[in-house]
Amino acid sequence: MESPFLDKLADLWRRHRYLVVLVLFLVIIIVASDNSYVKQIALKREIRDLQHQIDEVRREKEQNEAILEELSNDSVIIERLAREKFGMHRADEDVFIEKR
């Protein structure tokens, strides 16, 4: 006693076996293989994200190089940064630090 579903499945296989095999092959290629289309899309997305990170780092590097160039040429800026960031002062000065 076979079910109607199995009968339909057997009939489908007899009539369209090449099409079924082709569809199964395409599903395996698109979804399940190591070089699947899904993985390719994920890798392209990762490449794009990494490229954006590279661009951001390059912009930051250019800004830092400009600041470094400015610092190496201007003693007033060096002194201001030393005072503001590191709390440095001259020997004859009194420094009052405001707490925020």
Short mmCIF file of C-alpha atoms in Angstrom, two decimals:
data_model
loop_
_atom_site.label_atom_id
_atom_site.label_comp_id
_atom_site.label_asym_id
_atom_site.label_seq_id
_atom_site.Cartn_x
_atom_site.Cartn_y
_atom_site.Cartn_z
CA MET A 1 0.00 0.00 0.00
CA GLU A 2 1.81 3.07 -1.24
CA SER A 3 0.86 6.63 -0.55
CA PRO A 4 -0.30 9.04 -3.27
CA PHE A 5 2.67 11.26 -2.49
CA LEU A 6 5.16 8.48 -3.27
CA ASP A 7 3.28 7.68 -6.47
CA LYS A 8 3.52 11.31 -7.57
CA LEU A 9 7.19 11.41 -6.65
CA ALA A 10 7.93 8.27 -8.66
CA ASP A 11 5.99 9.64 -11.62
CA LEU A 12 7.91 12.92 -11.39
CA TRP A 13 11.20 11.00 -11.38
CA ARG A 14 10.22 8.92 -14.40
CA ARG A 15 9.12 11.91 -16.44
CA HIS A 16 11.65 14.55 -15.42
CA ARG A 17 14.68 12.78 -14.01
CA TYR A 18 17.15 14.96 -15.91
CA LEU A 19 15.46 18.12 -14.73
CA VAL A 20 15.42 16.88 -11.12
CA VAL A 21 19.12 16.02 -11.28
CA LEU A 22 19.88 19.42 -12.81
CA VAL A 23 17.91 21.24 -10.12
CA LEU A 24 19.62 19.27 -7.36
CA PHE A 25 23.00 20.01 -8.92
CA LEU A 26 22.23 23.74 -9.07
CA VAL A 27 21.06 23.75 -5.45
CA ILE A 28 24.29 22.09 -4.37
CA ILE A 29 26.39 24.55 -6.36
CA ILE A 30 24.49 27.61 -5.12
CA VAL A 31 24.13 26.69 -1.46
CA ALA A 32 26.20 23.75 -0.29
CA SER A 33 29.60 23.72 -2.01
CA ASP A 34 32.80 25.34 -0.75
CA ASN A 35 32.66 27.92 -3.55
CA SER A 36 28.93 28.51 -3.26
CA TYR A 37 27.22 31.63 -4.45
CA VAL A 38 26.14 32.43 -0.89
CA LYS A 39 29.74 32.30 0.34
CA GLN A 40 30.90 34.42 -2.59
CA ILE A 41 28.39 37.12 -1.65
CA ALA A 42 29.54 37.02 1.99
CA LEU A 43 33.19 37.27 0.95
CA LYS A 44 32.46 40.22 -1.36
CA ARG A 45 30.67 41.98 1.51
CA GLU A 46 33.66 41.35 3.80
CA ILE A 47 36.06 42.69 1.15
CA ARG A 48 33.93 45.83 0.82
CA ASP A 49 33.88 46.35 4.60
CA LEU A 50 37.64 45.86 4.83
CA GLN A 51 38.16 48.33 1.99
CA HIS A 52 36.15 50.91 3.93
CA GLN A 53 38.31 50.27 6.98
CA ILE A 54 41.45 50.73 4.88
CA ASP A 55 40.12 54.04 3.57
CA GLU A 56 39.35 55.25 7.11
CA VAL A 57 42.80 54.28 8.34
CA ARG A 58 44.41 56.07 5.38
CA ARG A 59 42.47 59.26 6.16
CA GLU A 60 43.44 59.03 9.82
CA LYS A 61 47.08 58.44 8.84
CA GLU A 62 47.05 61.54 6.62
CA GLN A 63 45.60 63.62 9.46
CA ASN A 64 48.21 62.31 11.88
CA GLU A 65 51.01 63.02 9.41
CA ALA A 66 49.75 66.61 9.04
CA ILE A 67 49.66 67.03 12.82
CA LEU A 68 53.14 65.54 13.11
CA GLU A 69 54.48 67.90 10.47
CA GLU A 70 52.88 70.82 12.27
CA LEU A 71 54.31 69.71 15.61
CA SER A 72 57.80 69.22 14.29
CA ASN A 73 57.89 72.78 12.96
CA ASP A 74 56.10 74.85 15.62
CA SER A 75 57.46 75.07 19.17
CA VAL A 76 54.43 77.05 20.37
CA ILE A 77 52.10 74.16 19.54
CA ILE A 78 54.44 71.68 21.19
CA GLU A 79 54.45 73.77 24.36
CA ARG A 80 50.64 74.16 24.31
CA LEU A 81 50.14 70.39 23.93
CA ALA A 82 52.64 69.65 26.67
CA ARG A 83 50.77 71.99 29.00
CA GLU A 84 47.26 70.81 28.10
CA LYS A 85 47.68 67.08 27.74
CA PHE A 86 50.54 66.28 30.07
CA GLY A 87 50.19 69.03 32.70
CA MET A 88 53.78 70.20 32.20
CA HIS A 89 54.88 73.62 33.34
CA ARG A 90 57.97 75.74 33.69
CA ALA A 91 59.99 75.72 36.88
CA ASP A 92 58.96 79.26 37.83
CA GLU A 93 55.22 78.75 37.23
CA ASP A 94 52.38 77.72 39.50
CA VAL A 95 49.74 75.57 37.83
CA PHE A 96 46.13 75.30 39.01
CA ILE A 97 44.19 72.36 37.62
CA GLU A 98 40.44 72.74 37.33
CA LYS A 99 38.50 69.55 38.01
CA ARG A 100 35.46 68.97 35.85
#
